Coordinates of C-alpha atoms in Angstrom, one line a residue:
M123 CA 26.8 -2.7 32.3
M124 CA 23.1 -2.9 32.0
S125 CA 21.7 -2.5 28.5
R126 CA 19.3 0.3 27.6
R127 CA 16.5 -2.2 27.1
S128 CA 17.2 -3.9 30.5
S129 CA 17.4 -0.5 32.2
F130 CA 14.0 0.4 30.8
I131 CA 12.4 -2.8 31.9
E132 CA 13.7 -2.5 35.4
R133 CA 12.4 1.1 35.6
V134 CA 8.9 0.0 34.5
R135 CA 9.1 -2.9 37.0
A136 CA 9.9 -0.4 39.9
I137 CA 6.9 1.7 38.9
R138 CA 4.5 -1.4 38.8
Q139 CA 5.9 -2.4 42.3
S140 CA 5.5 1.2 43.8
C141 CA 2.0 1.3 42.6
G142 CA 0.9 -2.0 44.1
D143 CA -2.9 -2.5 44.2
E144 CA -3.5 1.2 44.5
K145 CA -3.0 2.0 40.9
D146 CA -3.7 0.4 37.5
V147 CA -0.4 0.5 35.3
F148 CA -0.9 0.6 31.5
L149 CA 2.1 0.1 29.0
F150 CA 1.6 2.0 25.7
S151 CA 3.6 1.4 22.4
A152 CA 3.0 3.9 19.7
D153 CA 4.6 5.0 16.6
F154 CA 3.6 7.3 13.8
A155 CA 1.8 6.2 10.6
D156 CA 4.1 6.7 7.5
F157 CA 6.8 8.5 9.4
K158 CA 9.2 7.8 6.5
L159 CA 6.8 10.0 4.3
I160 CA 7.3 12.9 6.7
N161 CA 11.1 12.6 6.5
H162 CA 10.8 12.3 2.6
I163 CA 8.7 15.5 2.3
Y164 CA 10.0 17.8 5.0
G165 CA 13.5 16.4 5.6
F166 CA 15.1 14.5 8.4
A167 CA 15.9 17.5 10.5
Q168 CA 12.2 18.4 10.7
G169 CA 11.3 14.7 11.4
D170 CA 13.7 14.7 14.3
E171 CA 12.1 17.8 15.6
L172 CA 8.6 16.1 15.6
L173 CA 10.1 13.1 17.4
R174 CA 11.6 15.5 20.2
D175 CA 8.4 17.3 20.5
T176 CA 6.5 14.0 21.1
I177 CA 8.7 13.1 24.0
E178 CA 8.4 16.6 25.4
F179 CA 4.7 16.3 25.1
L180 CA 4.5 12.9 26.8
N181 CA 6.5 14.2 29.7
T182 CA 3.8 16.9 30.3
I183 CA 1.0 14.3 30.8
P184 CA 0.4 14.1 34.7
E185 CA -0.2 10.4 34.7
C186 CA 2.8 9.6 32.5
S187 CA 5.4 7.9 35.0
M188 CA 7.9 7.4 32.3
C189 CA 8.4 7.6 28.5
E190 CA 11.2 6.6 26.1
R191 CA 11.8 6.5 22.3
T192 CA 12.8 3.0 21.6
G193 CA 13.0 3.0 17.9
A194 CA 13.0 5.2 14.8
D195 CA 9.6 6.7 15.5
R196 CA 8.4 4.3 18.3
F197 CA 7.6 5.4 21.8
V198 CA 6.8 3.4 24.8
F199 CA 5.3 5.2 27.9
V200 CA 3.7 4.2 31.2
I201 CA 0.6 5.6 32.5
A202 CA -0.3 4.8 36.2
S203 CA -3.9 5.7 37.1
G204 CA -5.5 5.5 40.5
S205 CA -9.0 6.3 39.2
N206 CA -10.0 2.7 38.4
L207 CA -10.5 3.7 34.6
T208 CA -12.5 1.2 32.5
D209 CA -11.0 -0.1 29.3
E210 CA -13.1 2.6 27.5
G211 CA -11.8 5.2 29.9
I212 CA -7.9 4.5 29.4
I213 CA -8.5 4.6 25.7
R214 CA -10.6 7.9 25.9
R215 CA -7.7 9.3 28.1
Y216 CA -5.2 8.3 25.3
E217 CA -7.3 10.0 22.6
E218 CA -7.5 13.2 24.5
F219 CA -3.9 13.7 24.7
S220 CA -3.1 12.3 21.3
T221 CA -5.6 14.5 19.8
E222 CA -4.1 17.6 21.7
F223 CA -0.7 16.7 20.4
I224 CA -1.9 16.3 16.7
K225 CA -3.9 19.6 16.8
S226 CA -0.8 21.4 18.0
H227 CA 1.6 20.1 15.4
Q228 CA -0.5 19.2 12.2
Y229 CA 0.0 22.8 10.7
K230 CA 3.8 22.2 10.4
Y231 CA 3.2 19.1 8.2
P232 CA 0.2 20.2 5.8
D233 CA 1.0 17.4 3.3
C234 CA 0.9 14.6 5.7
E235 CA -1.8 13.4 8.1
L236 CA -0.2 13.0 11.6
K237 CA -1.5 9.8 13.1
F238 CA -0.4 7.2 15.7
W239 CA -0.8 3.5 15.8
C240 CA -1.0 2.6 19.4
G241 CA -1.2 -0.6 21.5
I242 CA -2.0 -0.7 25.3
Y243 CA -1.5 -3.5 27.8
Q244 CA -2.2 -3.5 31.4
I245 CA 0.7 -4.6 33.3
E246 CA -0.6 -7.2 36.0
D247 CA 2.6 -8.6 37.3
D248 CA 6.3 -8.1 37.2
D249 CA 6.8 -9.9 33.8
I250 CA 7.6 -6.6 32.1
L251 CA 9.3 -8.0 29.1
T252 CA 6.1 -10.1 28.2
A253 CA 4.1 -7.0 28.8
L254 CA 6.2 -5.0 26.4
D255 CA 5.9 -7.7 23.7
N256 CA 2.1 -7.7 24.3
A257 CA 1.9 -3.9 23.9
D258 CA 3.9 -4.0 20.8
M259 CA 1.7 -6.8 19.3
A260 CA -1.3 -4.6 20.2
R261 CA 0.3 -1.8 18.2
T262 CA 0.9 -4.2 15.2
Q263 CA -2.7 -5.4 15.4
A264 CA -3.9 -1.7 15.4
K265 CA -1.9 -1.1 12.2
E266 CA -3.4 -4.4 10.7
K267 CA -6.9 -3.4 11.4
G268 CA -6.5 0.2 10.6
Y269 CA -7.6 1.3 14.1
T270 CA -8.1 5.1 14.5
T271 CA -7.9 4.8 18.3
A272 CA -5.7 2.7 20.6
N273 CA -5.9 -0.9 20.7
L274 CA -6.2 -2.3 24.3
V275 CA -5.5 -5.9 24.9
K276 CA -5.7 -8.3 27.8
N277 CA -4.5 -11.7 28.7
S278 CA -7.5 -13.3 27.0
M279 CA -6.6 -11.7 23.7
I280 CA -2.9 -12.9 23.7
D281 CA -3.6 -16.0 21.6
E282 CA -5.0 -13.7 18.9
L283 CA -2.1 -11.4 18.9
A284 CA 0.4 -14.4 18.9
S285 CA -1.4 -15.6 15.7
L286 CA -1.0 -12.3 14.2
R287 CA 2.7 -12.2 15.0
H288 CA 3.1 -15.6 13.5
H289 CA 1.4 -14.6 10.3
E290 CA 3.7 -11.6 10.0
S291 CA 6.7 -13.9 10.4
E292 CA 5.3 -16.1 7.7
I293 CA 5.1 -13.2 5.3
M294 CA 8.6 -11.9 6.1
S295 CA 9.9 -15.5 5.5
A296 CA 8.1 -15.6 2.3
I297 CA 9.9 -12.5 1.1
K298 CA 13.3 -13.9 2.1
E299 CA 12.5 -17.2 0.4
E300 CA 11.1 -15.4 -2.7
R301 CA 7.8 -17.3 -2.5
F302 CA 5.7 -15.0 -4.6
L303 CA 4.7 -15.1 -8.4
F304 CA 2.6 -13.1 -10.8
F305 CA -0.7 -13.7 -12.5
L306 CA -1.7 -11.8 -15.7
Q307 CA -5.0 -10.2 -16.7
P308 CA -5.5 -9.2 -20.4
Q309 CA -6.2 -5.7 -21.5
V310 CA -8.2 -5.7 -24.7
D311 CA -9.0 -3.2 -27.6
L312 CA -12.9 -3.5 -27.5
K313 CA -13.2 -2.5 -31.2
T314 CA -11.0 -5.5 -32.5
G315 CA -10.9 -7.8 -29.4
K316 CA -7.0 -7.7 -29.6
I317 CA -5.0 -8.4 -26.5
V318 CA -2.9 -5.3 -26.3
G319 CA -1.3 -5.8 -22.9
A320 CA -1.6 -7.6 -19.5
E321 CA -1.5 -6.3 -15.8
A322 CA 0.8 -8.4 -13.6
L323 CA -0.7 -9.1 -10.3
A324 CA 1.2 -10.3 -7.3
R325 CA 0.4 -13.6 -5.7
G326 CA 2.0 -15.3 -2.7
I327 CA 2.7 -19.0 -2.1
D328 CA 2.5 -20.3 1.5
K329 CA 4.5 -23.1 2.9
D330 CA 1.8 -25.7 1.7
G331 CA 2.1 -24.6 -1.8
N332 CA -1.2 -22.7 -1.8
V333 CA -1.6 -19.5 -3.8
T334 CA -2.5 -16.4 -1.6
F335 CA -3.9 -13.1 -2.6
P336 CA -2.7 -9.6 -2.0
D337 CA -4.9 -9.0 1.1
A338 CA -3.0 -11.7 2.9
F339 CA 0.2 -10.0 2.6
V340 CA 0.4 -6.5 1.3
S341 CA -0.6 -4.7 4.5
V342 CA 2.2 -6.6 6.5
L343 CA 4.8 -5.8 3.8
E344 CA 3.7 -2.1 3.8
R345 CA 3.9 -2.0 7.6
N346 CA 7.3 -3.5 7.7
H347 CA 8.6 -1.4 4.7
H348 CA 9.2 -4.4 2.4
I349 CA 6.6 -3.7 -0.1
V350 CA 9.2 -2.2 -2.4
D351 CA 11.1 -5.4 -2.1
L352 CA 8.0 -7.2 -3.3
D353 CA 7.4 -4.9 -6.3
C354 CA 11.1 -5.5 -7.3
L355 CA 10.8 -9.3 -7.0
I356 CA 7.7 -9.4 -9.0
L357 CA 9.4 -7.2 -11.7
E358 CA 12.3 -9.5 -11.8
K359 CA 10.1 -12.6 -12.2
I360 CA 8.2 -10.7 -15.0
C361 CA 11.4 -9.7 -16.8
L362 CA 12.9 -13.3 -16.5
Y363 CA 9.6 -14.7 -18.0
I364 CA 9.5 -12.2 -20.9
R365 CA 13.2 -12.8 -21.6
E366 CA 12.7 -16.6 -21.9
R367 CA 9.8 -16.0 -24.4
L368 CA 11.8 -13.5 -26.4
D369 CA 14.6 -16.0 -26.6
R370 CA 12.3 -18.6 -27.9
N371 CA 10.9 -16.1 -30.5
E372 CA 7.5 -16.3 -28.8
P373 CA 5.1 -13.4 -28.7
V374 CA 5.0 -11.1 -25.6
V375 CA 2.6 -8.2 -24.8
R376 CA 3.3 -5.1 -22.9
T377 CA 3.1 -5.9 -19.3
S378 CA 1.9 -3.4 -16.5
V379 CA 3.7 -3.4 -13.1
N380 CA 2.1 -2.0 -10.0
L381 CA 4.2 0.3 -7.7
S382 CA 3.8 1.0 -4.1
R383 CA 3.8 4.5 -2.8
Q384 CA 6.8 3.5 -0.7
H385 CA 8.9 3.7 -4.0
L386 CA 8.6 7.5 -3.4
W387 CA 10.5 7.3 -0.1
D388 CA 13.6 5.9 -1.7
M389 CA 15.6 8.0 -4.0
N390 CA 17.2 5.1 -5.6
S391 CA 14.0 3.3 -6.4
A392 CA 13.8 4.3 -10.2
D393 CA 17.4 3.2 -10.6
R394 CA 16.6 -0.1 -8.9
L395 CA 13.7 -0.7 -11.2
N396 CA 15.7 0.2 -14.3
E397 CA 18.6 -1.9 -13.3
I398 CA 16.2 -5.0 -13.2
V399 CA 14.9 -4.4 -16.6
N400 CA 18.2 -3.7 -18.0
R401 CA 19.8 -6.9 -16.6
Y402 CA 17.4 -9.0 -18.5
K403 CA 17.7 -6.9 -21.7
I404 CA 13.9 -6.2 -21.8
P405 CA 12.9 -3.5 -24.3
H406 CA 11.7 -0.7 -22.3
E407 CA 8.4 -0.3 -24.3
L408 CA 7.3 -3.7 -23.2
I409 CA 7.1 -2.5 -19.4
I410 CA 4.5 0.2 -18.1
F411 CA 4.6 1.1 -14.5
E412 CA 1.4 1.8 -12.7
I413 CA 1.0 4.6 -10.0
T414 CA -2.3 4.8 -8.3
E415 CA -4.2 8.1 -8.1
N416 CA -3.9 8.0 -4.3
I417 CA -0.1 8.1 -4.5
L418 CA -0.4 11.3 -6.4
I419 CA -2.5 12.6 -3.6
T420 CA -0.1 11.4 -0.9
D421 CA 3.1 12.9 -2.3
F422 CA 2.5 14.6 -5.7
T423 CA 6.2 15.9 -5.8
G424 CA 7.7 12.6 -5.3
A425 CA 5.3 10.9 -7.7
V426 CA 5.9 13.4 -10.4
E427 CA 9.7 13.0 -10.0
L428 CA 9.4 9.1 -10.1
N429 CA 7.1 9.3 -13.2
K430 CA 9.5 11.8 -15.0
R431 CA 12.5 9.5 -14.5
L432 CA 10.7 6.3 -15.6
R433 CA 9.4 8.1 -18.8
N434 CA 12.8 9.6 -19.8
W435 CA 14.1 6.0 -19.8
G436 CA 11.3 4.9 -22.4
Y437 CA 9.1 3.1 -20.0
G438 CA 5.3 3.8 -20.1
T439 CA 3.5 5.1 -17.1
S440 CA 0.0 4.7 -16.1
I441 CA -2.4 6.4 -13.5
D442 CA -4.3 3.5 -12.0
D443 CA -7.6 3.6 -10.0
F444 CA -8.4 7.1 -11.5
G445 CA -11.6 8.2 -9.8
S446 CA -11.1 6.4 -6.6
G447 CA -9.3 9.5 -5.2
Y448 CA -9.6 13.2 -5.5
A449 CA -6.6 14.0 -7.9
G450 CA -9.0 15.2 -10.6
I451 CA -8.2 16.3 -14.1
D452 CA -5.6 18.7 -12.6
I453 CA -3.0 15.9 -12.9
W454 CA -2.7 16.6 -16.7
H455 CA -1.5 20.0 -15.9
R456 CA 1.4 18.8 -14.0
V457 CA 2.2 15.0 -15.1
S458 CA 2.8 13.5 -18.4
F459 CA 1.7 9.9 -18.7
D460 CA 0.8 7.3 -21.2
E461 CA -2.3 5.6 -19.8
L462 CA -5.2 6.5 -17.7
K463 CA -7.0 3.6 -16.0
L464 CA -10.5 4.4 -14.9
D465 CA -11.7 2.8 -11.7
R466 CA -14.5 0.4 -11.9
I467 CA -16.8 3.0 -10.1
F468 CA -17.3 4.5 -13.5
L469 CA -19.3 1.3 -14.5
D470 CA -21.8 1.8 -11.7
D471 CA -25.1 1.6 -13.3
A472 CA -27.4 2.6 -10.3
P473 CA -29.9 5.2 -11.8
E474 CA -28.5 8.0 -9.7
M475 CA -24.8 7.4 -11.0
K476 CA -25.4 6.1 -14.5
S477 CA -26.0 9.4 -16.3
K478 CA -23.3 11.1 -14.5
N479 CA -20.8 8.5 -15.3
E480 CA -21.6 8.7 -19.1
V481 CA -20.8 12.3 -19.0
I482 CA -17.7 11.9 -17.1
I483 CA -16.3 9.0 -19.1
R484 CA -16.9 10.9 -22.3
G485 CA -15.1 14.0 -21.0
L486 CA -12.3 12.1 -19.7
V487 CA -11.7 10.3 -22.9
W488 CA -12.0 13.3 -24.9
I489 CA -9.3 15.0 -22.8
A490 CA -7.0 12.0 -22.8
H491 CA -7.2 11.5 -26.6
N492 CA -6.4 15.2 -27.2
L493 CA -3.4 14.9 -24.8
G494 CA -2.1 11.7 -26.3
T495 CA -3.1 9.5 -23.5
Y496 CA -5.2 6.4 -23.9
V497 CA -7.8 5.2 -21.4
I498 CA -8.5 1.7 -20.0
C499 CA -11.4 1.0 -18.1
E500 CA -11.1 -1.7 -15.3
G501 CA -13.6 -4.0 -13.8
V502 CA -15.6 -4.8 -17.2
E503 CA -17.8 -7.8 -16.5
R504 CA -20.7 -7.7 -19.1
A505 CA -21.2 -7.4 -22.7
D506 CA -23.3 -4.3 -22.4
Q507 CA -20.5 -2.6 -20.4
C508 CA -18.2 -3.2 -23.5
R509 CA -20.7 -1.8 -25.8
G510 CA -21.4 1.2 -23.5
L511 CA -17.6 2.0 -23.2
L512 CA -17.3 1.9 -27.0
E513 CA -20.2 4.4 -27.5
K514 CA -18.4 6.7 -25.3
D515 CA -15.0 6.2 -27.2
C516 CA -13.4 4.3 -24.6
R517 CA -11.7 1.7 -26.6
F518 CA -9.6 -0.3 -24.1
A519 CA -10.9 -2.5 -21.2
Q520 CA -9.8 -5.1 -18.6
G521 CA -11.9 -7.2 -16.4
Y522 CA -13.6 -10.7 -15.8
Y523 CA -15.7 -10.4 -19.0
F524 CA -12.5 -11.5 -20.7
S525 CA -10.6 -13.2 -18.1
K526 CA -9.8 -13.3 -14.3
P527 CA -6.0 -12.9 -13.4
I528 CA -4.3 -16.2 -14.5
P529 CA -0.8 -17.9 -14.4
P530 CA 1.3 -16.4 -17.2
D531 CA 1.6 -19.8 -19.0
E532 CA -2.2 -20.0 -19.0
F533 CA -2.4 -16.4 -20.4
Y534 CA -0.1 -17.1 -23.3
D535 CA -1.7 -20.5 -24.1
T536 CA -5.0 -18.7 -24.3
Y537 CA -3.3 -16.0 -26.4
K538 CA -2.0 -18.4 -28.8
K539 CA -5.4 -20.3 -28.8
L540 CA -7.3 -17.0 -29.8
N541 CA -4.5 -15.8 -32.0
G542 CA -4.2 -12.9 -29.9
H543 CA -7.9 -11.7 -30.1
Y544 CA -11.1 -12.2 -28.1
P545 CA -14.4 -12.6 -29.9
V546 CA -16.4 -9.4 -30.1
D547 CA -19.8 -10.7 -30.1
Y548 CA -20.9 -7.7 -28.0
L549 CA -20.5 -5.7 -31.3
D550 CA -23.5 -7.4 -32.7
A551 CA -25.8 -5.1 -30.9
F552 CA -23.6 -2.0 -31.3

C-alpha cells in the first residue's frame, strides 16, 4: 500500500508533468507562527477549526492544484501559473490570498496574531521529494530571519539552505548532548556595593569546544519547541552548582533564571521547574524566575498563573525588560511579583529622552517601593549612571560597569576577592 507521503509526491509529480512547459509550478510549505499559543488560549477544538478553515480556503484559490495538511499546523500546496509570473509576482500572489484569509479569521483570535511562515520552491523537474525538502528549508529560513512575507528560493540558493539545516541539526544535537552551560552577571546594591544576586545567562558549546551566545541557538530552539528543555537544563546546572557550594559551606547568592514564553503552553511547566529545584534540595528563596514583559503581553492569563504557582512555592519572580513592551504599570493591578527589572532604554541620555526617563524612573521606583517590589536597572555601564539611579532612589543595578557575564567559578572567585562588595567610587561625586 502506498504511504500518504508517497501518494502526495506522486500527485504533485502528475501535476508537474501535466503542466509541461506551459505553466510554472510552485510548491508552497507554510505553517502558523505560534500555533501552540492558539491552542493554549482558545483550546484544541478552536485550533482544529482554524486548521480546517485553512484547508477549505486553500481549495478556493483558482490556481491551487492541490493542498494537504502534512503536520500539526503545516500545509503544503501547489500553485500552477500560466502567466509567467516573476518571483515578485508569485510572492505578491501569495500575500494576496494569505492576507485575505487572515483578515477573515483574525477576529476569532483577538489575543493572538495570525501569521504564516511560508517557503516557496519552483518545481523544475520530477524530483518532487527534493522540491519538498527545499520548500521546507525555505519555510525554516523564513522563520529564522523573521520574514513577514513568503521566502522563495531557487537552486542557486540551496547551499545556503543546506547550511541552515546543518546549523539546526547541530543545535538539536547540542540539546541532546547537554552542551550548554551558564554564565553569571552580578546584581549590585548601588548604595553599599554589595553583590545581592546574579542573573544566569545560557551559553552553548559547539563541537570544537567554543562558547556560543544565545543569538546562535535561541531562535532555533524556539522554532522547534525545545526552548523549555534548554531552560530546564540550565536550571538543573545552576541547582547542581549551588548544591555543591552549599555542601562545601561556601557562600551563594540568589540566582535569577530566565523563562521562555513557551512555558505558558505547558500546564506541567511549573511542576517541572519545582521538581528540579527540590531534587537538589535548593532553598527556594535562592531562585528567582524572570518572565519578560513581552510574555505578559503575549499571554497575560498564562503568565499570571505561572507566576502565581511559582510564588506560592516560595520562589521569587521578576518582570524582566520592563519598558521594552507595552504592559505598562497596569501589571501591578493583576500580578504580584518581587522584582521589576528596568530595560536599558531608561538609561538613554539623549536630550529628548533624558528628562522623560528621569521622571519615569522616579515614578516607577516610588510605585514599586510602596507595593513591596524592588527595582533593578539593567545595562549600567558608567559611574554617572550609577549616581543617577541612586538620585532617583533606584538602588539596584546590573551591567558591564560591574562585570560582563562570566563563568560561575570566575564569578565566585571575584565575589571572594571583593568580600562580596564592589567599590563604590562613584559615590564620591554623589
